[in-house]
Short mmCIF file of C-alpha atoms in Angstrom, two decimals:
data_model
loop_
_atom_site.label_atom_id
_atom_site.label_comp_id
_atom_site.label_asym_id
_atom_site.label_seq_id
_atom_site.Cartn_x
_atom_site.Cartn_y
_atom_site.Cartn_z
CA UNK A 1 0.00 0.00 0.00
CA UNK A 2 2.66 3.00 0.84
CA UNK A 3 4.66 1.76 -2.35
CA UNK A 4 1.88 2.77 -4.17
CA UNK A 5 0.66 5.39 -2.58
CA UNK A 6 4.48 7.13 -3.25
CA UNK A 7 4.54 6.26 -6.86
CA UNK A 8 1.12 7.74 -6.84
CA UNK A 9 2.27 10.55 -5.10
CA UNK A 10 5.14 10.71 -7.50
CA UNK A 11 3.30 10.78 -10.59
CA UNK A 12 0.63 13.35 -9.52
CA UNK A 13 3.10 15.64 -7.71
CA UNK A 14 4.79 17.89 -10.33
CA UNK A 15 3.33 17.01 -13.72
CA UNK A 16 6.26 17.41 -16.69
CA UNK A 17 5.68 20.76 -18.16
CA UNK A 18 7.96 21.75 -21.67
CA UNK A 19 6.23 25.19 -22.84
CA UNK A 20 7.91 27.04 -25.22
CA UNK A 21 6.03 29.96 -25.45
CA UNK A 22 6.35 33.21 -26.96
CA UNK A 23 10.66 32.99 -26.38
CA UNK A 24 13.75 32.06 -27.81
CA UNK A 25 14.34 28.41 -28.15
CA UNK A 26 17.78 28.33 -26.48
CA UNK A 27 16.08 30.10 -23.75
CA UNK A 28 13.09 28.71 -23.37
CA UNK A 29 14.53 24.99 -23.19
CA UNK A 30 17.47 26.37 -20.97
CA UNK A 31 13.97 27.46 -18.56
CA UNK A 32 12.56 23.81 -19.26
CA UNK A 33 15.49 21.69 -18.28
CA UNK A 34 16.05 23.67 -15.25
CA UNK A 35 12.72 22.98 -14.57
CA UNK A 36 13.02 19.64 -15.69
CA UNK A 37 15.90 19.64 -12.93
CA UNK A 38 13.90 21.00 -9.91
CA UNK A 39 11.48 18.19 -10.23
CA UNK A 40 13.95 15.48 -10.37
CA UNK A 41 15.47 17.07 -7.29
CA UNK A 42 12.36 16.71 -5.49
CA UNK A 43 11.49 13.44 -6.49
CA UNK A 44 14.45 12.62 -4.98
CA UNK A 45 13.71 11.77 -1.86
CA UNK A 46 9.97 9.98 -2.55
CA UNK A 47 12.27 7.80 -4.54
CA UNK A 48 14.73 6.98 -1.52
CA UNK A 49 11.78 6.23 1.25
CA UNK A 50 10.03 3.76 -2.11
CA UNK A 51 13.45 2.09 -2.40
CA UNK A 52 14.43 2.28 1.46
CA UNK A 53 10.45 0.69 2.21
CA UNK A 54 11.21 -1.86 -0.64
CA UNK A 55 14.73 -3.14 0.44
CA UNK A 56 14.41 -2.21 4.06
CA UNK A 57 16.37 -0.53 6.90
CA UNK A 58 20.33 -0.80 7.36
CA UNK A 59 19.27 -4.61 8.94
CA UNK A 60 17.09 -5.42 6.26
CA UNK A 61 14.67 -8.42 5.86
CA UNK A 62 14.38 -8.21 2.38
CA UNK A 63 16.61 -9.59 -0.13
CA UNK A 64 16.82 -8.91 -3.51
CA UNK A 65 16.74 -11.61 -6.18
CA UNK A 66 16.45 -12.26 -9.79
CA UNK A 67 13.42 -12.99 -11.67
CA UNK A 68 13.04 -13.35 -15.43
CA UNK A 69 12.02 -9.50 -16.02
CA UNK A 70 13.29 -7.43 -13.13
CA UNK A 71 14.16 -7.63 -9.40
CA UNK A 72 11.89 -8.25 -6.49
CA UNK A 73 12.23 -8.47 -2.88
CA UNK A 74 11.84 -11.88 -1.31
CA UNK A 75 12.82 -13.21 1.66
CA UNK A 76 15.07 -15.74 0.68
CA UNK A 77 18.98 -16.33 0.63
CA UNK A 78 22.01 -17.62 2.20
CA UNK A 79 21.50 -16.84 6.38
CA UNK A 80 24.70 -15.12 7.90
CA UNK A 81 24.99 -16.08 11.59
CA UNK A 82 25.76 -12.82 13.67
CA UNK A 83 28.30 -14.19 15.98
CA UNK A 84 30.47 -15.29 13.37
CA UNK A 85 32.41 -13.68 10.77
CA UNK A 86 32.53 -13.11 6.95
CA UNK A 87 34.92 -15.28 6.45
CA UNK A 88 33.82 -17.81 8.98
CA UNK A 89 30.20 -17.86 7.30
CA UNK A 90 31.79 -18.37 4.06
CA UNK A 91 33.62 -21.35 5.45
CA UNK A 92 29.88 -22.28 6.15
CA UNK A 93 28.48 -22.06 2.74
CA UNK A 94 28.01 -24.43 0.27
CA UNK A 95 28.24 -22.23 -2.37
CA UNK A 96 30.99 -20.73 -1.42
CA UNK A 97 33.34 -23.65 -1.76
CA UNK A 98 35.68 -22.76 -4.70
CA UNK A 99 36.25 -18.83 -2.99
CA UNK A 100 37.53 -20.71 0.39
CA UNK A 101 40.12 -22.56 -1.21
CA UNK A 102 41.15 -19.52 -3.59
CA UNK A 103 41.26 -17.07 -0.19
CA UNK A 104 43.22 -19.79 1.39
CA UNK A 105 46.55 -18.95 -0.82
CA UNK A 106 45.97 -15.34 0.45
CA UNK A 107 46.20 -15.15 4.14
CA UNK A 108 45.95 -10.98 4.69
CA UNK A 109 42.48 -10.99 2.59
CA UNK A 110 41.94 -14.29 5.48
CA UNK A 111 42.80 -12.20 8.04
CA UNK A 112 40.43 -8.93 6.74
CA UNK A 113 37.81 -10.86 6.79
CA UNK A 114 38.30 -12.46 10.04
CA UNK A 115 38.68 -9.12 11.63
CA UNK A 116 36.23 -8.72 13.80
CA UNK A 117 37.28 -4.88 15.07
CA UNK A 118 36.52 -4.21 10.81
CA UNK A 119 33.31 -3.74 9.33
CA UNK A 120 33.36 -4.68 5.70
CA UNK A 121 31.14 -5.59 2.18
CA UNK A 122 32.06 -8.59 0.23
CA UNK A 123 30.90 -9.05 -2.99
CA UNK A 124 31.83 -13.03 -2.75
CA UNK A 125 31.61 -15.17 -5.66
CA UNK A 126 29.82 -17.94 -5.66
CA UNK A 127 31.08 -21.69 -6.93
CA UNK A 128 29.72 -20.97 -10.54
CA UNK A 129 32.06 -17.91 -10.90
CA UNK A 130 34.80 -20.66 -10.80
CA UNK A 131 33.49 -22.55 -13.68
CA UNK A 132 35.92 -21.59 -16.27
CA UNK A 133 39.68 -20.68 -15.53
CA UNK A 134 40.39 -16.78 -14.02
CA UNK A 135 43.76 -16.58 -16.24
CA UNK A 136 45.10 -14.03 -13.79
CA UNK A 137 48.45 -13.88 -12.13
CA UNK A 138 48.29 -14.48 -8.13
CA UNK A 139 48.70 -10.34 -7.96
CA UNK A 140 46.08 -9.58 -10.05
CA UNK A 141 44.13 -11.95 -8.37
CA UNK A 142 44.99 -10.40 -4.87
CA UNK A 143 44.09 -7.06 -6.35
CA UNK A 144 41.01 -8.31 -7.88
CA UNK A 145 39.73 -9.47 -3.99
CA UNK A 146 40.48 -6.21 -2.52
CA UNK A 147 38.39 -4.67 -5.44
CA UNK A 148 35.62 -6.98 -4.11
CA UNK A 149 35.65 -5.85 -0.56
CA UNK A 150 34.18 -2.21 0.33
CA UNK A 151 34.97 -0.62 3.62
CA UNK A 152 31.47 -0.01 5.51
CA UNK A 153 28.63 -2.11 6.14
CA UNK A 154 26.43 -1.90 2.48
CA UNK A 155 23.07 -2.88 3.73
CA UNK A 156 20.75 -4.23 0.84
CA UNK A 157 19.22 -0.79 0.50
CA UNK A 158 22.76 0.94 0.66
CA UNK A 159 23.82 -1.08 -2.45
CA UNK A 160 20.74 -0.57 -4.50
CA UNK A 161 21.27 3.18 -3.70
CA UNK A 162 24.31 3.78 -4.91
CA UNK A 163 25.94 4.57 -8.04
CA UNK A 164 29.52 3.67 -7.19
CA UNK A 165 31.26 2.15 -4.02
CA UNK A 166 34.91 3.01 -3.06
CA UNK A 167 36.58 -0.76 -2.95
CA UNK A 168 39.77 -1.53 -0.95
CA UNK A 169 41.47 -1.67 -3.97
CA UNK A 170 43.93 1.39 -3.52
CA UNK A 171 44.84 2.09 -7.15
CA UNK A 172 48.51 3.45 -8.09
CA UNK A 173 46.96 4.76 -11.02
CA UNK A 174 44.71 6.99 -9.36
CA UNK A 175 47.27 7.71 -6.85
CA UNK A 176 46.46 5.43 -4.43
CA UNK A 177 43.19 6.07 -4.43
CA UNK A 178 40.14 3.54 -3.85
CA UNK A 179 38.83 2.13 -7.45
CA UNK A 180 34.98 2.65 -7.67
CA UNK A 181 32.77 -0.11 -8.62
CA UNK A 182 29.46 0.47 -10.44
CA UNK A 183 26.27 -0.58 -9.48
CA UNK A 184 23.80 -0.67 -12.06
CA UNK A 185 20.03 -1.60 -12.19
CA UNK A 186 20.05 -0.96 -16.03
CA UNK A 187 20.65 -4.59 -16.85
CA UNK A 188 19.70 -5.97 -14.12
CA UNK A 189 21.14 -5.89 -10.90
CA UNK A 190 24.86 -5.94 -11.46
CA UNK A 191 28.08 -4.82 -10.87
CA UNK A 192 29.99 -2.44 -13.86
CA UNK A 193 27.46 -2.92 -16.10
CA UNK A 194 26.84 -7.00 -16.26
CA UNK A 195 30.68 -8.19 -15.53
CA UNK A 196 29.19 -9.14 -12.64
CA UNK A 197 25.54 -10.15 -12.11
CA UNK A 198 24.35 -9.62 -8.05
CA UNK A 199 22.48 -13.23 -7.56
CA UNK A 200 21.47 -12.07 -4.21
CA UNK A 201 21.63 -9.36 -1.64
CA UNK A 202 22.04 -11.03 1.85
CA UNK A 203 19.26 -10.41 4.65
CA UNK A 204 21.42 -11.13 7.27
CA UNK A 205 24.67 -9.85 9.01
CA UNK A 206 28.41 -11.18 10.07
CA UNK A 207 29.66 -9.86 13.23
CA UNK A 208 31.92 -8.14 11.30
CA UNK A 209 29.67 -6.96 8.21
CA UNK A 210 28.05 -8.61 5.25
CA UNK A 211 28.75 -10.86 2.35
CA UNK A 212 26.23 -10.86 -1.15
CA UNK A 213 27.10 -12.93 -3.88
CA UNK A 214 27.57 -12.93 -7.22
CA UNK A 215 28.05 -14.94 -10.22
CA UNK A 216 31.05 -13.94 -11.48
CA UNK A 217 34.74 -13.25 -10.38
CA UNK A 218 35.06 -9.23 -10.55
CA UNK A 219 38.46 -8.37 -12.06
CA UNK A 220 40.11 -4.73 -11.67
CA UNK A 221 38.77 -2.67 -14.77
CA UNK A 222 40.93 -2.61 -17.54
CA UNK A 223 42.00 0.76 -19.19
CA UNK A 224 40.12 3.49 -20.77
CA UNK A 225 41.57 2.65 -23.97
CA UNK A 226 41.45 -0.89 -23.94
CA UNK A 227 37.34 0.16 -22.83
CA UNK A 228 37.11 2.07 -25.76
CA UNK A 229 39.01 -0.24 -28.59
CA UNK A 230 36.76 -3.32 -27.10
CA UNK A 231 34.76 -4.32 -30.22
CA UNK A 232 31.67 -5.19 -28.20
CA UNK A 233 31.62 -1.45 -27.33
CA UNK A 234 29.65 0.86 -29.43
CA UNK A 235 32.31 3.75 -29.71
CA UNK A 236 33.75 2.30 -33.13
CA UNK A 237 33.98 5.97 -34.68
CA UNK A 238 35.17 7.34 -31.39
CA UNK A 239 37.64 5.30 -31.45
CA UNK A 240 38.75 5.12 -34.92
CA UNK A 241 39.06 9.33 -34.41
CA UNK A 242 41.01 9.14 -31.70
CA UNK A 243 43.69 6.83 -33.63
CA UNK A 244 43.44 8.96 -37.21
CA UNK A 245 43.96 11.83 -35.22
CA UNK A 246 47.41 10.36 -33.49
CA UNK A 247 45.03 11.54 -30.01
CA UNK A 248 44.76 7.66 -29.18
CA UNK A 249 48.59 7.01 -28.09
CA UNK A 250 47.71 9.98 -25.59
CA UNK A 251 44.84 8.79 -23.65
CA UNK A 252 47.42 5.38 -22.97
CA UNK A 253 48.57 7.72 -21.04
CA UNK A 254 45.78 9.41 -19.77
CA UNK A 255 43.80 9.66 -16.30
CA UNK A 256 40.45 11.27 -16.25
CA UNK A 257 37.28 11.16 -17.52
CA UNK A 258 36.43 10.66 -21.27
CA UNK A 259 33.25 11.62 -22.66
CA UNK A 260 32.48 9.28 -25.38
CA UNK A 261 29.92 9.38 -28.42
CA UNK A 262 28.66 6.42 -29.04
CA UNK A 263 28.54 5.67 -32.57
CA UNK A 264 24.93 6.55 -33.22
CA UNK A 265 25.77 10.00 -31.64
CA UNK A 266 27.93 10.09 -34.73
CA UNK A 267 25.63 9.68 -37.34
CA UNK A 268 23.31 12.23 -35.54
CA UNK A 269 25.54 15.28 -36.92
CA UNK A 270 24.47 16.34 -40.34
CA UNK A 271 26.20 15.04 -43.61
CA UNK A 272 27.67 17.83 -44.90
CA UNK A 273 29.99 17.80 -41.26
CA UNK A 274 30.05 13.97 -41.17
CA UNK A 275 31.69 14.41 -44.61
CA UNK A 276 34.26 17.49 -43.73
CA UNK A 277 35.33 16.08 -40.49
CA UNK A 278 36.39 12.69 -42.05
CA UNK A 279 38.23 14.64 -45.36
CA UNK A 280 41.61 16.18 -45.07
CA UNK A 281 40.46 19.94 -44.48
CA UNK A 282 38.70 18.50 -41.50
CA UNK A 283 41.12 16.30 -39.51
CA UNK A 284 42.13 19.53 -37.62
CA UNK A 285 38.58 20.35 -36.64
CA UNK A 286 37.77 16.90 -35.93
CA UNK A 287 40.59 16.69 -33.28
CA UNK A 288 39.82 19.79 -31.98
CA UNK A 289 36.52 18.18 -31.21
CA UNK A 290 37.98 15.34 -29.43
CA UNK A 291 40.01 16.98 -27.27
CA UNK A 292 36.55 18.87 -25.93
CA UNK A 293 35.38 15.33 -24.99
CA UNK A 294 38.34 14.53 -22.61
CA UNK A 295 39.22 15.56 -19.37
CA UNK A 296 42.62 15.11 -17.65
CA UNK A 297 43.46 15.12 -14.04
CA UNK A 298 39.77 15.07 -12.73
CA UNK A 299 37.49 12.35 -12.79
CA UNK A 300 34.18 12.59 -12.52
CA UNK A 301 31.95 10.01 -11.50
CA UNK A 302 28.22 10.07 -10.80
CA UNK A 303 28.23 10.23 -7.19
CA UNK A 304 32.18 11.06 -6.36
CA UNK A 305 34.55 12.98 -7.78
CA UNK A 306 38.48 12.44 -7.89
CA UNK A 307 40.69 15.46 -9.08
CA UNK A 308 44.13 17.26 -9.11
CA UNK A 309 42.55 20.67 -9.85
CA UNK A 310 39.24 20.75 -8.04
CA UNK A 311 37.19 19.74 -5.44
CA UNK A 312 37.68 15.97 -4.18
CA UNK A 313 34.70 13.81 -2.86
CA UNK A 314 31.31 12.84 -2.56
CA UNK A 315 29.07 15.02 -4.89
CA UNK A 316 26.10 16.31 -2.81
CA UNK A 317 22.55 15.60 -2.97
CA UNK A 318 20.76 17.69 -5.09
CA UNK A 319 21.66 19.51 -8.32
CA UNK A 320 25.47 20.10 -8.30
CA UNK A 321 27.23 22.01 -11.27
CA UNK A 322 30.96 21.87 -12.02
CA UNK A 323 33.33 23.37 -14.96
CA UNK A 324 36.17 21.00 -15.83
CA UNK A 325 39.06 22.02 -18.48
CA UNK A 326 39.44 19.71 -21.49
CA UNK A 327 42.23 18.99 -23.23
CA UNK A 328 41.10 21.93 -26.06
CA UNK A 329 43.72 24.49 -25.46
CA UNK A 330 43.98 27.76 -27.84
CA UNK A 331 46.63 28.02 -30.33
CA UNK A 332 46.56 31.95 -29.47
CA UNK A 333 45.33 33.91 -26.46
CA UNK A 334 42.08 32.15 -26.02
CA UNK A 335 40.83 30.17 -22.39
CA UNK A 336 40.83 26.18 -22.23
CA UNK A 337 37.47 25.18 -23.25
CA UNK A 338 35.68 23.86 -20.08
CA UNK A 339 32.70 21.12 -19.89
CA UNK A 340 29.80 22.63 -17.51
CA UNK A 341 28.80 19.48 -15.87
CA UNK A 342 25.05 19.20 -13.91
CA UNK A 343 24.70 16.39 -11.84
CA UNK A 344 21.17 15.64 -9.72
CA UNK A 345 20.97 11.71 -8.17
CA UNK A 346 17.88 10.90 -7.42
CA UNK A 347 17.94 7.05 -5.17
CA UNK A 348 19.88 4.73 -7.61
CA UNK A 349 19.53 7.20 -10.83
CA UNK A 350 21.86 10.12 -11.45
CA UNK A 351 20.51 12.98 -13.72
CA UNK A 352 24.11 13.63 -15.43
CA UNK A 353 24.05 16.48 -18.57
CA UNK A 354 26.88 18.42 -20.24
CA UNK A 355 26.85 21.82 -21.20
CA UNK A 356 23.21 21.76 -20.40
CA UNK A 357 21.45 20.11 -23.28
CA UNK A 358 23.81 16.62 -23.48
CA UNK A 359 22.55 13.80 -21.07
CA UNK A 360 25.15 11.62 -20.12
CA UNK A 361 23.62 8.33 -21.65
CA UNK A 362 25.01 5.66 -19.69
CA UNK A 363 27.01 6.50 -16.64
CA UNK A 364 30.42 5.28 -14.81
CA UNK A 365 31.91 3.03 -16.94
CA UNK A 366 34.41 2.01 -14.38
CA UNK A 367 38.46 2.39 -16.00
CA UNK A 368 42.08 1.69 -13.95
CA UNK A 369 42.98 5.18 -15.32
CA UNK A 370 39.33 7.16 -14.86
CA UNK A 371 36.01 6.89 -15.73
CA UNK A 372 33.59 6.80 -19.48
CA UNK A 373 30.43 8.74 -19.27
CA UNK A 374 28.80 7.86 -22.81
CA UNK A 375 27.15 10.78 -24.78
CA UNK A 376 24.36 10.00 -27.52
CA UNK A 377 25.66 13.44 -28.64
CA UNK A 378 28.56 14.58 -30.16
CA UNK A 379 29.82 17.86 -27.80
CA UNK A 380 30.68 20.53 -29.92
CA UNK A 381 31.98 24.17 -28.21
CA UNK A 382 29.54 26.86 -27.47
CA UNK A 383 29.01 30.02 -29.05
CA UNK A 384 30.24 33.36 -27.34
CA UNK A 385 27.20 35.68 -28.10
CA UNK A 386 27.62 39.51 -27.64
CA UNK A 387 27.86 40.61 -23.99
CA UNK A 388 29.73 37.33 -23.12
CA UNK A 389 26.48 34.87 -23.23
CA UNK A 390 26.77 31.22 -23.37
CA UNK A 391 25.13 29.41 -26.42
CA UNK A 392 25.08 26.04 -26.55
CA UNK A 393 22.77 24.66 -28.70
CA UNK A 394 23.61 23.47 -32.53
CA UNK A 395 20.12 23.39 -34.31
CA UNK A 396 20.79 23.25 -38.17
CA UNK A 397 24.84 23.50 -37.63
CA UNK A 398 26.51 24.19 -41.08
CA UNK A 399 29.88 23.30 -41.90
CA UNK A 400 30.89 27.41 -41.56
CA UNK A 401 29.50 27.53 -37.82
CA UNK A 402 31.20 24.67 -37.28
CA UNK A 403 34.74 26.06 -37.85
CA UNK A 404 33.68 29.58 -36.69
CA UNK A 405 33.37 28.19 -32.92
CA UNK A 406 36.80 26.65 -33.46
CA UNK A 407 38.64 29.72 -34.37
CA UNK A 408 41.33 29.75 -32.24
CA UNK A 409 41.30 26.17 -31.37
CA UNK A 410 42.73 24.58 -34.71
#
């Protein structure tokens, strides 16, 4: 009954409202996604109490398990006894075997999880995840435990409401830093977007926090460009840019966030551009545009932020805007073109745009070196209008506007 009553409550509360009225367009859609914005902000927290009553409290009842279509809370699932600990109840499970004899080659992972002065997450594998061979060295397989462990006791609920957890995986590449895992609910309930499936969220607690299992053994991500050159991945003209352009030997080297068009986002810009970015006269303009789509130094998840140049940490509830520099650097006198990034999470969904009218498509694709936010829109730089305005939008771009808002950059 109060589920329904808050997605009633939810619907009825702020109806959608898009009126263009007697204004601008680029003004009168800038008004509607602020709008657009407000409302998601303050469906925010119906969300979290329909979620929170769903799952449960921070000792929840309620686990989480697969069905055919979608997840739905049953009470079901492996029973952790509360005077013992993680490692002791995994000891205890039958399906928990094959991880018992793997931890037993690493005795400090042993010993974290026998810590009872710790309180930890384990995303353990279960028996199937051992099915075919890992193919990892005994270091990468070390690394790939920590990754599975989270510091904190992730309650059902807490999972299921997060975008990203900090692991105990302390990454030299992000100097030292924890490496994030993502929790999606887009494809089911999984872990960095179906490498690992979530078979169930436990219902119970280990004196020294909680274990939930999965199907899979979760490896430490690979890098961005290894993400990116994957041929399962739908940034084939991304990619191929990036190498034509010589730009692809420098993200090897890169750490930060990349955000990458997808290749329908390509095929979204109009033919006369398609056709000049991909002929000689273009190749300057087209890695001028690439450069606008990376970001070095700062990465930018959807919940947590990791920089050099800005402010480190969570990212707070509610909308939060930030300008990051690109890699798009004048040849003259000009400023380093800057992304304006809006973020607004709402329970387990983060409303993520750039430069106001590009929504971040699918979020935190978790790298070693950063982060992928895909864009079903290629970014192109704004217009300076007179008096120092901001334009952003590109209706009916021509091949001239194109270059005239990269004067300066090519």
């Amino acid at each position: 009954m109060k589920a329904s009553f808050i997605l009633a409550s939810m619907a009825a509360a702020m109806p959608l409202q898009l009126t263009l009225q007697d204004k601008p367009l680029s003004e009168s859609l800038s008004q509607s996604i602020e709008g657009l914005e407000k409302q998601i902000t303050y469906l925010q927290g119906e969300m979290e109490e329909l979620i929170e009553h769903l799952v449960g409290s921070s000792k929840s009842d309620v686990e989480w398990v697969a069905d055919s279509d979608s997840y739905v809370p049953k009470a079901s699932g492996p029973i952790q006894n509360s005077s013992l600990t993680i490692y002791e109840n995994l000891v205890a499970s039958p399906n928990h075997t094959e991880l018992v004899v793997l931890l037993s080659n690493f005795s400090d992972i042993v010993e974290l999880l026998n810590d009872t002065t710790s309180n930890l997450t384990f995303f353990a594998p279960t028996n199937k995840a051992f099915e075919t061979p890992l193919n990892l060295t005994k270091s990468e397989i070390h690394d790939s435990l920590l990754y599975q462990l989270v510091p904190g006791n992730s309650s059902s609920g807490a999972v299921v409401l997060s975008q990203t957890l900090g692991s105990m995986f302390l990454d030299p590449t992000l100097g030292g830093r924890a490496q994030r895992l993502a929790i999606s609910i887009k494809e089911g309930f999984s872990i960095n977007h179906g490498a690992v499936n979530i078979t169930s969220l436990s219902k119970s607690f280990s004196v020294n926090g909680i274990f939930h299992s999965v199907d899979s053994f979760l490896k430490v991500p690979s890098k961005i460009v290894d993400t990116l050159l994957d041929t399962t991945a739908d940034y084939v003209w991304f990619s191929s840019a990036l190498n034509s352009t010589g730009l692809l030997s420098k993200v090897k080297d890169f750490k930060g966030t990349v955000f990458a068009p997808t290749d329908l986002a390509f095929s979204k810009l109009a033919a006369p551009i398609q056709a000049f970015l991909q002929g000689p006269d273009g190749a300057p303009y087209l890695e001028a545009i690439l450069k606008f789509h990376l970001v070095p130094n700062t990465i930018v998840y959807s919940d947590y932020i990791y920089s050099d140049t800005v402010l480190e940490g969570p990212i707070p509830k509610g909308k939060y805007i930030l300008g990051v520099e690109t890699m798009l650097t004048s040849t003259g006198a000009l400023p380093t073109q800057s992304l304006r990034l809006s973020i607004t999470a709402w329970g387990p969904v983060a409303h993520f745009t750039v430069n106001v009218i590009n929504p971040v498509s699918t979020t935190d694709w978790i790298a070693d070196d950063g982060v992928i936010q895909s864009l079903g829109k290629i970014l192109i730089p704004p217009r300076i209008l007179p008096g120092g305005a901001v334009d952003y939008f590109t209706p009916c771009m021509t091949v001239a506007d194109l270059m005239e808002r990269l004067a300066g950059y090519v």
